[in-house]
Coordinates of N, CA, C and O in Angstrom, one line a residue:
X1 N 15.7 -9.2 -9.3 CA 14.2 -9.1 -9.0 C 13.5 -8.8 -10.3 O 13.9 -8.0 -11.2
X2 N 12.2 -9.7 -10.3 CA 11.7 -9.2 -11.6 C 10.3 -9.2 -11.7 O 9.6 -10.2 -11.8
X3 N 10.0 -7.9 -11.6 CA 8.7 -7.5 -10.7 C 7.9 -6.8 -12.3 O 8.7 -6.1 -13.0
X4 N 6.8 -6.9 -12.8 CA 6.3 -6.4 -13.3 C 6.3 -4.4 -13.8 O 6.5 -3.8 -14.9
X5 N 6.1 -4.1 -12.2 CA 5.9 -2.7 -11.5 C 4.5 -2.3 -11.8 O 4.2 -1.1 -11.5
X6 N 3.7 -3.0 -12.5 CA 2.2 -2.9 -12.4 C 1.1 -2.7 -11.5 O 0.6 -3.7 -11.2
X7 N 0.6 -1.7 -11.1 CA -1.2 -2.1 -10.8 C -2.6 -2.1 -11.5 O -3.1 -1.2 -12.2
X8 N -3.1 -3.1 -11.3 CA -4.2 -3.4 -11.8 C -5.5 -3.5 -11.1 O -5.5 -4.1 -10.0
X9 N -6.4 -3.0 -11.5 CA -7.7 -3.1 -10.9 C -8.4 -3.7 -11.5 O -8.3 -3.5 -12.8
X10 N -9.8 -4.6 -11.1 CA -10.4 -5.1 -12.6 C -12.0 -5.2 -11.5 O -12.2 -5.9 -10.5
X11 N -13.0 -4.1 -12.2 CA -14.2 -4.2 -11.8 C -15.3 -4.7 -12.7 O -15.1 -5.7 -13.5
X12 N -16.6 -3.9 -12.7 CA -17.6 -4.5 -13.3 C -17.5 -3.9 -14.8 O -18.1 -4.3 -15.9
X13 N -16.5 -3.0 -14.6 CA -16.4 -1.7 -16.3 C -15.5 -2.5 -17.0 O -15.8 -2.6 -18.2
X14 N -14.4 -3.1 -16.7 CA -13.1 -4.0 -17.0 C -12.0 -3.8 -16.1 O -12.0 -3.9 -14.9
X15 N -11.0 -3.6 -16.8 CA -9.7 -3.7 -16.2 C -8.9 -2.4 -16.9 O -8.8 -2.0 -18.0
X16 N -8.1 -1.9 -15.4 CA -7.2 -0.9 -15.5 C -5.6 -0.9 -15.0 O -5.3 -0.9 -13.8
X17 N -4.8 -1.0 -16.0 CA -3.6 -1.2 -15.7 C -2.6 -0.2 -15.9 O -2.2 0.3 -17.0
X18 N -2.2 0.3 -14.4 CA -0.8 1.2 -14.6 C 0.2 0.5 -14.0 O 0.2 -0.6 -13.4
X19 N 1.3 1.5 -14.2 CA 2.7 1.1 -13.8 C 3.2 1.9 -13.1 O 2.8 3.1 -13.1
X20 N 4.5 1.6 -12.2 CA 4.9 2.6 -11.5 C 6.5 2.9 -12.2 O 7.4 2.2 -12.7
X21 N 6.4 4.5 -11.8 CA 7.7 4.8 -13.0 C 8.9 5.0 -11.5 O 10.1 5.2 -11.9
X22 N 8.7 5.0 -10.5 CA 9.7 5.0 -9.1 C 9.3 3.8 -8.3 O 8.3 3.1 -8.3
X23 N 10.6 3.7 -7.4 CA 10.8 2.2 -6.4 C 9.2 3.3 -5.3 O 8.7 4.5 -5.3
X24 N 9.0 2.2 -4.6 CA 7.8 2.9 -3.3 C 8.8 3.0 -2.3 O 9.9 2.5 -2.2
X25 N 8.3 3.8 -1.6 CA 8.9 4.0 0.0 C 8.4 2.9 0.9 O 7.2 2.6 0.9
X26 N 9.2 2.4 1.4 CA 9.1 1.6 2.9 C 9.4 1.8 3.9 O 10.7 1.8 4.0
X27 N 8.8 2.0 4.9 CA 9.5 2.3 6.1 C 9.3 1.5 7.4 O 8.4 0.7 7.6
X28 N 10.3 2.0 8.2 CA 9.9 0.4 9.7 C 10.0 1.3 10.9 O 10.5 2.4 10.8
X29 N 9.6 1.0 11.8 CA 10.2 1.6 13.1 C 9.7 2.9 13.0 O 10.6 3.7 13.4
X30 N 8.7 3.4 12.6 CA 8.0 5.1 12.7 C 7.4 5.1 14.0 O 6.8 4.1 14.5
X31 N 7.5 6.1 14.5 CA 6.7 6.1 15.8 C 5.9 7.2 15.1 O 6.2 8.0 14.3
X32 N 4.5 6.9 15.7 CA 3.5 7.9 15.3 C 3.2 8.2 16.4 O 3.5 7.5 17.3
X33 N 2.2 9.6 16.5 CA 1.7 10.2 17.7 C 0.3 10.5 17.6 O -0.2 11.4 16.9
X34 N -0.5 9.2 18.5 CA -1.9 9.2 18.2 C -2.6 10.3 18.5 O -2.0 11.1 19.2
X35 N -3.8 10.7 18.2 CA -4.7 12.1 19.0 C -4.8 12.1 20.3 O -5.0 13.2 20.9
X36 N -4.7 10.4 21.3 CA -4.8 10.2 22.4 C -3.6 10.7 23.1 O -3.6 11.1 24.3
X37 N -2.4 10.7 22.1 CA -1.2 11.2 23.0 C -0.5 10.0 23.3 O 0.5 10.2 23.9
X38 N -0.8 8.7 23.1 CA -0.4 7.4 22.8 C 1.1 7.3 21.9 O 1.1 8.2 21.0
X39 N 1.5 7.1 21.9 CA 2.9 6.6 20.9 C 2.6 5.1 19.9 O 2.1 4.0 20.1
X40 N 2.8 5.5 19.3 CA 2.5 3.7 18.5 C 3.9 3.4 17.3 O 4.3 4.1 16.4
X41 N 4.2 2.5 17.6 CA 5.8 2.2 16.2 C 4.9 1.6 15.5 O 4.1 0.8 15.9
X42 N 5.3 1.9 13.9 CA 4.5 1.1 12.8 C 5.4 0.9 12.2 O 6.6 1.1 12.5
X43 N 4.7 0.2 10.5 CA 5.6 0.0 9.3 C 4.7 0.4 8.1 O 3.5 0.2 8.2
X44 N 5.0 0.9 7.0 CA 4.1 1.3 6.2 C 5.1 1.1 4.8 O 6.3 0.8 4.8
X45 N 4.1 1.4 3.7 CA 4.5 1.9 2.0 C 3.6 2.6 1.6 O 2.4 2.5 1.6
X46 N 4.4 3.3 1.1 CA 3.4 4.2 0.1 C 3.8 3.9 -1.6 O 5.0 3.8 -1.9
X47 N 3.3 3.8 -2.2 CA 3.7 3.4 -3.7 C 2.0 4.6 -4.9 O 0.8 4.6 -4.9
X48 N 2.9 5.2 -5.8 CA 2.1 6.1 -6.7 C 2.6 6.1 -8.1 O 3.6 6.5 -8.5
X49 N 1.2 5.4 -9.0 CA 1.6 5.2 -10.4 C 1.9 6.1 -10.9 O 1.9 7.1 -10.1
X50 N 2.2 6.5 -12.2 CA 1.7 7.6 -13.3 C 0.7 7.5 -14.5 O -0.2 6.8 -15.0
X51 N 1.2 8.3 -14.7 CA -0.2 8.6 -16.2 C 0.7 9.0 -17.4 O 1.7 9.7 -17.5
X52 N -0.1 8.3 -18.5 CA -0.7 8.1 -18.3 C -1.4 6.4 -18.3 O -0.8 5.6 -19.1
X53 N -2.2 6.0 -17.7 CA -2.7 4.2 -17.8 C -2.3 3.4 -19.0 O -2.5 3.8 -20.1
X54 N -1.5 2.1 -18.8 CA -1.0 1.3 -19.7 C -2.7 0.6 -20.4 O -2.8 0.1 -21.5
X55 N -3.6 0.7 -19.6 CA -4.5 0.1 -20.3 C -5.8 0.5 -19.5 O -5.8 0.5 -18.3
X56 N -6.9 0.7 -20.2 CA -7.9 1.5 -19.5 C -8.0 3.1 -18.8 O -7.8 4.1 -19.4
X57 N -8.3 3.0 -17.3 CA -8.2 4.1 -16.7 C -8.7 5.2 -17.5 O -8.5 6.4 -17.2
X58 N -9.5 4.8 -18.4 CA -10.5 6.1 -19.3 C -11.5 6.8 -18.6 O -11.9 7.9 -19.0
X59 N -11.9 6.1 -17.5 CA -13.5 6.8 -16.1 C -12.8 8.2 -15.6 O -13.3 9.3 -15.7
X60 N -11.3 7.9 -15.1 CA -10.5 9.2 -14.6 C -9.4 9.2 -14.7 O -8.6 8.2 -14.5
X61 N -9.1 10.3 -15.2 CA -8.0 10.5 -15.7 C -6.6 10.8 -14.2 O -6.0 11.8 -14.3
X62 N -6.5 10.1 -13.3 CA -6.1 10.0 -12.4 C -4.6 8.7 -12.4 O -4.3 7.7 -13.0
X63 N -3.9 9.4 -11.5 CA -2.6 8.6 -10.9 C -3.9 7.6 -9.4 O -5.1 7.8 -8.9
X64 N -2.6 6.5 -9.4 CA -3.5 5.8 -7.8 C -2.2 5.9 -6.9 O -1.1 5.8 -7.2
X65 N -2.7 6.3 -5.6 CA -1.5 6.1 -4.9 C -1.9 5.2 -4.0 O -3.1 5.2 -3.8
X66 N -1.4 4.5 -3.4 CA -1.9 3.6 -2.3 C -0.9 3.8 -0.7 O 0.2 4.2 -0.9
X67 N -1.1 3.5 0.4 CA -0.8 3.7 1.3 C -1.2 2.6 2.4 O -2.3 2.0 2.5
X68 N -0.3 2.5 3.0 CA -0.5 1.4 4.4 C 0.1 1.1 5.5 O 1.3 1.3 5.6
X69 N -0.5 0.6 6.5 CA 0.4 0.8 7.7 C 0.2 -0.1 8.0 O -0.6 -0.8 7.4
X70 N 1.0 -0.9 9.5 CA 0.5 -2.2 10.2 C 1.4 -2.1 11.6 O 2.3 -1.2 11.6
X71 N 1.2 -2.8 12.7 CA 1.9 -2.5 13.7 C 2.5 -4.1 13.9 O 1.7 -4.9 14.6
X72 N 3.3 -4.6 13.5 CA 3.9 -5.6 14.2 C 5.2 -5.5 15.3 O 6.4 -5.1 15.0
X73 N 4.9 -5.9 16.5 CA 6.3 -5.5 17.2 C 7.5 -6.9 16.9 O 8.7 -7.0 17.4
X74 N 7.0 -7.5 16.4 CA 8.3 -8.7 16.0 C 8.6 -8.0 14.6 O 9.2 -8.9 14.0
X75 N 8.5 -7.3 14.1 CA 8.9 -6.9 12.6 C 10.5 -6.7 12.3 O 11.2 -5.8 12.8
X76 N 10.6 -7.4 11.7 CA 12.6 -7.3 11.2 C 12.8 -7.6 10.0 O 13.0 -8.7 9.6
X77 N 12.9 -6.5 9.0 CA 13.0 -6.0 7.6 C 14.5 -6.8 7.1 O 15.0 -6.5 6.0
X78 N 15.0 -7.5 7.8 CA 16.2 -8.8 7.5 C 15.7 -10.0 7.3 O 16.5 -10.9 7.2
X79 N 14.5 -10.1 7.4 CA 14.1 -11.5 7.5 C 12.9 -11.6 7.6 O 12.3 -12.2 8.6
X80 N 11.8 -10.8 6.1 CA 10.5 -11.0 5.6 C 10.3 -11.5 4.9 O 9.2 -12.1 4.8
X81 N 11.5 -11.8 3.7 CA 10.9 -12.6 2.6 C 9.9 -13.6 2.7 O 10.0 -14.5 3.6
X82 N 8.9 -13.6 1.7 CA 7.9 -14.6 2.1 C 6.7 -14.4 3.3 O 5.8 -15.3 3.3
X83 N 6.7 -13.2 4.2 CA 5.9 -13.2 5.0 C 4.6 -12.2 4.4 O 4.6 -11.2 3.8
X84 N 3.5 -13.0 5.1 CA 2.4 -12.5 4.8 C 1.8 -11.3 5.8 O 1.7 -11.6 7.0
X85 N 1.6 -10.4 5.4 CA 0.6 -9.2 6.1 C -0.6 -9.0 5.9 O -1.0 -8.3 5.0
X86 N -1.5 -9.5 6.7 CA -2.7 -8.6 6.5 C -3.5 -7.7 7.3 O -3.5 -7.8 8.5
X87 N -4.5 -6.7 6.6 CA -4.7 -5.8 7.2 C -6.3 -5.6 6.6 O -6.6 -5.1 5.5
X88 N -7.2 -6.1 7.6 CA -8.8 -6.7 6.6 C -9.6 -5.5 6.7 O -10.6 -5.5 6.0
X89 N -9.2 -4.3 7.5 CA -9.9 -3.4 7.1 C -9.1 -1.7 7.5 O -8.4 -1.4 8.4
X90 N -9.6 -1.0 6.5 CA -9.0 0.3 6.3 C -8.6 1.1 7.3 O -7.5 1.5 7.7
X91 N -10.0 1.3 7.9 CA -10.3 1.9 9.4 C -9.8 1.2 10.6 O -9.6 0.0 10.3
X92 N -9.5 1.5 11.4 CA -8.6 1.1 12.3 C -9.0 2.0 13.8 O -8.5 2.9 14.4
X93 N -10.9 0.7 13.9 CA -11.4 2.0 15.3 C -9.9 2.2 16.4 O -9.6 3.4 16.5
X94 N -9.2 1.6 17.1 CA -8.3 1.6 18.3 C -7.5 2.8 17.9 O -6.8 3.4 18.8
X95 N -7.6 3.4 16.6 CA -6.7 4.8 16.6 C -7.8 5.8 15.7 O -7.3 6.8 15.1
X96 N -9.1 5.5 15.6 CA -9.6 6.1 14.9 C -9.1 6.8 13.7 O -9.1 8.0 13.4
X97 N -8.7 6.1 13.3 CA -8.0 6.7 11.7 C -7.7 5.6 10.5 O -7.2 4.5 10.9
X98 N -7.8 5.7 9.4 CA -7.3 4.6 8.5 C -6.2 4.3 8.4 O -5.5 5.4 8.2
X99 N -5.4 3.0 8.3 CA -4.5 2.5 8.3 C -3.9 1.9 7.0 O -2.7 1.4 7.0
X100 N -5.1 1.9 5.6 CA -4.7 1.6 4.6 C -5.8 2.8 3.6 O -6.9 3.2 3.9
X101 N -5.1 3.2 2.5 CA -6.0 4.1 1.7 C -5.5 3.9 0.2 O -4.3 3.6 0.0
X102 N -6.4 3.9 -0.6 CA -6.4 4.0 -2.3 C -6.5 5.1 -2.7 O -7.6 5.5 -2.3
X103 N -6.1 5.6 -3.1 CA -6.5 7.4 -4.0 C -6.7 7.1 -5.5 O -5.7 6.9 -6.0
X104 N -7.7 7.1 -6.2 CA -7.9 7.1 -7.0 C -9.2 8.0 -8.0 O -10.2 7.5 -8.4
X105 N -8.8 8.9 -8.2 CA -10.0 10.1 -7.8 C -10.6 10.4 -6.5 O -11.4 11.4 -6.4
X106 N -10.4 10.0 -5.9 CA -11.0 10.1 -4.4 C -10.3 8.9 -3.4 O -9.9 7.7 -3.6
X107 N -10.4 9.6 -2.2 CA -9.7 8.6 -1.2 C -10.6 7.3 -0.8 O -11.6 7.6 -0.1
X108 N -10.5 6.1 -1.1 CA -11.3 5.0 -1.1 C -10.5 3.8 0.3 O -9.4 3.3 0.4
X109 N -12.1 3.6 1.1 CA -10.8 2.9 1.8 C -10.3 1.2 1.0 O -10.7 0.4 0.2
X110 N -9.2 1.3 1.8 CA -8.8 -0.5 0.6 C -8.4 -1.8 1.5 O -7.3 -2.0 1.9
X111 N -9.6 -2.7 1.9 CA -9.7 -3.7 2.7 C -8.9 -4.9 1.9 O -8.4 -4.9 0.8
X112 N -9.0 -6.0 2.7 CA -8.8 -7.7 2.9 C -7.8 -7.2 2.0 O -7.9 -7.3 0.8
X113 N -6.6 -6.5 2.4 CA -5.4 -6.0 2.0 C -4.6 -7.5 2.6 O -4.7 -7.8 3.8
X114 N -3.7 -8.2 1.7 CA -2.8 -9.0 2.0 C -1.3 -8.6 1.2 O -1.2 -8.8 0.0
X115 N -0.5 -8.2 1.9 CA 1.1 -7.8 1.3 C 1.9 -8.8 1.5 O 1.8 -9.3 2.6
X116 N 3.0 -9.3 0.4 CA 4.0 -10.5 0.3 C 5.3 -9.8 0.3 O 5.1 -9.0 -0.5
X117 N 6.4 -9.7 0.7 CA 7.5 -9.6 0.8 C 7.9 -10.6 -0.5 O 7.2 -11.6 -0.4
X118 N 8.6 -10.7 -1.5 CA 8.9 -12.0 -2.8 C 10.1 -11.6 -2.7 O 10.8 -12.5 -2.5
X119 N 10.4 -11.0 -2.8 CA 12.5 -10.8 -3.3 C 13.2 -9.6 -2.5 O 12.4 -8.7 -2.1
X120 N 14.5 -9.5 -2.2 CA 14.9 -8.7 -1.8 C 16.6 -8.3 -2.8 O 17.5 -9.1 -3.3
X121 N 16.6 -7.2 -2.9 CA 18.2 -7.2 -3.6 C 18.6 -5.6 -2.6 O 17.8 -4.7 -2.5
X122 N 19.5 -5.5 -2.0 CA 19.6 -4.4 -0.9 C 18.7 -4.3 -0.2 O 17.9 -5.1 0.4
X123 N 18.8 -2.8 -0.5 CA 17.2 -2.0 0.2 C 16.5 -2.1 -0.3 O 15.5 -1.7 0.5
X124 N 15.9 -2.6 -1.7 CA 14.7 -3.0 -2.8 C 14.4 -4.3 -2.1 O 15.1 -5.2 -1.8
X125 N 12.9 -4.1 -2.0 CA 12.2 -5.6 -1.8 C 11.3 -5.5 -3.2 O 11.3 -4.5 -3.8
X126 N 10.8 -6.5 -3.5 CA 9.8 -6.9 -4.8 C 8.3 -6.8 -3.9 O 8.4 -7.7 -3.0
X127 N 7.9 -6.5 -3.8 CA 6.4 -6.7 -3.2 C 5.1 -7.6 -4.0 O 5.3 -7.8 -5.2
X128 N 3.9 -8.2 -3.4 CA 3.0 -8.3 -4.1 C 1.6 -7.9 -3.0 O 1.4 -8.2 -1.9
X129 N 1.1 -7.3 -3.7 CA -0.3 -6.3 -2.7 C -1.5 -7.1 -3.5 O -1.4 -7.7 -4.6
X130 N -2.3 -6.9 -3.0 CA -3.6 -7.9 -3.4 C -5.1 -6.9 -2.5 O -5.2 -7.2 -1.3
X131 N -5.8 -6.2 -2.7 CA -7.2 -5.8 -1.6 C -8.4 -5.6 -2.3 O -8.6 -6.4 -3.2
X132 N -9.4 -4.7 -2.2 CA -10.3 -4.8 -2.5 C -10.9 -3.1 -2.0 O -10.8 -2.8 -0.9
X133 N -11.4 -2.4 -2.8 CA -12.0 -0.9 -2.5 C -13.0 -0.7 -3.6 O -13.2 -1.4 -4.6
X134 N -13.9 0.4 -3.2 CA -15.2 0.5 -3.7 C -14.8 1.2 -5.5 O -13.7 1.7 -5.8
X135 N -15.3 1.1 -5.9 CA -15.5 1.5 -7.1 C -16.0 2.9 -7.4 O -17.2 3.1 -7.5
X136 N -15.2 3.6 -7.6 CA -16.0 5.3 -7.8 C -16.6 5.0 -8.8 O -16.8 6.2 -9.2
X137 N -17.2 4.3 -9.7 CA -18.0 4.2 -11.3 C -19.1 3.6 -10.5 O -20.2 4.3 -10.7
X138 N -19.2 3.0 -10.0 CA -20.3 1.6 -9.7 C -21.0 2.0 -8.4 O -21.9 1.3 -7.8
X139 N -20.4 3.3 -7.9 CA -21.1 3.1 -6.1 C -21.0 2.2 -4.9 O -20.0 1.5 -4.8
X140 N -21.9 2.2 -4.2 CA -21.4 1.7 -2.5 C -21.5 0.0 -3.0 O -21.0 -0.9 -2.3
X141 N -22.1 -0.3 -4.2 CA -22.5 -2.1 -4.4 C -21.1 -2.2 -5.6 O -20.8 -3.4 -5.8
X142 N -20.4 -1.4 -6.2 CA -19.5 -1.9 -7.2 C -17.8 -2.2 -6.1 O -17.3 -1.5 -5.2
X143 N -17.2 -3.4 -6.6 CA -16.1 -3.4 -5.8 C -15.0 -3.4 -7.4 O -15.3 -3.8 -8.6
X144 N -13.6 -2.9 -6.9 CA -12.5 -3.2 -7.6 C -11.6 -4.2 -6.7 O -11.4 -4.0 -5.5
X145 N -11.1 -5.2 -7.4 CA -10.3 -6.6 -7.3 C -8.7 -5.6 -7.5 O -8.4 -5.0 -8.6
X146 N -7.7 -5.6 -6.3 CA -6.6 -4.6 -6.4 C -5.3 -5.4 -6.1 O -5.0 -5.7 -5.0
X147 N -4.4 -5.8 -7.7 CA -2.9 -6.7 -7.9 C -2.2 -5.5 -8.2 O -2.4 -4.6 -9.0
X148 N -1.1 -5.7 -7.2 CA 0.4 -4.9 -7.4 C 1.4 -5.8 -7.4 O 1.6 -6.7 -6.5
X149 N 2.2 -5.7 -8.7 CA 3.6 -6.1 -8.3 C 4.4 -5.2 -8.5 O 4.3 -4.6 -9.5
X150 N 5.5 -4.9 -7.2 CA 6.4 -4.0 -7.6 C 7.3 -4.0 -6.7 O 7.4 -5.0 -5.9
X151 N 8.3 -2.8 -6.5 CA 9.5 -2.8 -5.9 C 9.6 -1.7 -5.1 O 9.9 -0.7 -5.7
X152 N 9.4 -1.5 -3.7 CA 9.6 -0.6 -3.0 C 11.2 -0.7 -2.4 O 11.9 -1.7 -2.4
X153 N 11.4 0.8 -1.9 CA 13.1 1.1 -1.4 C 13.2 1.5 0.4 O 13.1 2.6 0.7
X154 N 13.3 0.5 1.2 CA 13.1 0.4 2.2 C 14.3 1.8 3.0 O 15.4 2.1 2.7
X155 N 13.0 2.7 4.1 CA 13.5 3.7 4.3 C 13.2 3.9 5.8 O 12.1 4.0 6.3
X156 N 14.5 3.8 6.5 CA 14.6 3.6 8.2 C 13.8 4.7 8.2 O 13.7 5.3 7.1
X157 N 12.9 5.1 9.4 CA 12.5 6.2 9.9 C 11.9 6.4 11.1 O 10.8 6.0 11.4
X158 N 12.8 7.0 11.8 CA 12.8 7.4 13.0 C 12.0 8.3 13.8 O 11.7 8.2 15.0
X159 N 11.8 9.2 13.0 CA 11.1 10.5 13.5 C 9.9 10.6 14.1 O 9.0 10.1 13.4
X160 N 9.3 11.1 15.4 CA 8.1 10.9 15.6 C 7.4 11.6 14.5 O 8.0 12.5 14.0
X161 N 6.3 11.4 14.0 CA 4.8 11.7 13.7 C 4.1 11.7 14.1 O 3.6 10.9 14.8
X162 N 3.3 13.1 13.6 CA 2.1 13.4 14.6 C 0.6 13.4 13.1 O 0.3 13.6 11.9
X163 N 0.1 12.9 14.2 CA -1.8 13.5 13.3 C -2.2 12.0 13.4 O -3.2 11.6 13.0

């Protein structure tokens, strides 16, 4: 696999590129426990750069972490490569809660999120992430353009979750 391990953002200020110094977490089969008392099985990653920025990132002096979830019930982590995910917006009224988040000085939500499965070697998949979130420099009219390539470490998880 030969993944960059970069994220990049590029708004109206320019372009900010970090890297990730660990594989991301993946996980499948989480049962979460809605406020309704509902059960729901998801799949999510979480992936968190460091600092400091390979290029830019001078506005804040900040790590990004990103986070995401999706509910597919045909999902089988043997046989993604190549499949596309999307998830067009953060908020997620049916559970009242967001289902995708950017942290980057502030929790920003991160839309027209589309995730690629590219390679697999074991438990490492190569990922490529692609969305769009507001711009803490620019306000509610500035947007950031958001490319990941990298390698997350797929991690069964069973356990209910609550919140």
């Amino acid at each position: 696999m030969i993944a960059s391990n970069q994220l990049t953002m590029a708004g109206v200020n320019g372009k900010s590129v970090y890297s990730f110094a660990d594989d991301g977490k993946f996980y499948t089969h989480r049962i979460r426990k809605l406020p309704s008392g509902e059960l729901r099985e998801e799949h999510g990653i979480v992936i968190k750069t460091e600092l400091p920025a390979l290029q830019g990132g001078d506005d804040y002096d900040s790590e990004c972490v990103i986070s995401l979830s999706w509910v597919d019930a045909h999902f089988d982590s043997e046989s993604i490569l190549q499949k596309l995910i999307e998830i067009p917006n953060s908020y997620d009224e049916s559970i009242a809660d967001h289902v995708t988040n950017l942290y980057y000085y502030e929790h920003l939500g991160f839309e027209n999120v589309r995730l690629r499965f590219v390679d697999r070697d074991d438990d490492r998949f190569q990922i490529e992430l692609t969305g769009t979130c507001d711009d803490p420099n620019n306000g509610p009219d500035g947007r950031l353009d958001i490319h990941v390539d990298t390698v997350v470490r797929l991690r069964r998880v069973n356990a209910e979750q609550t919140g």
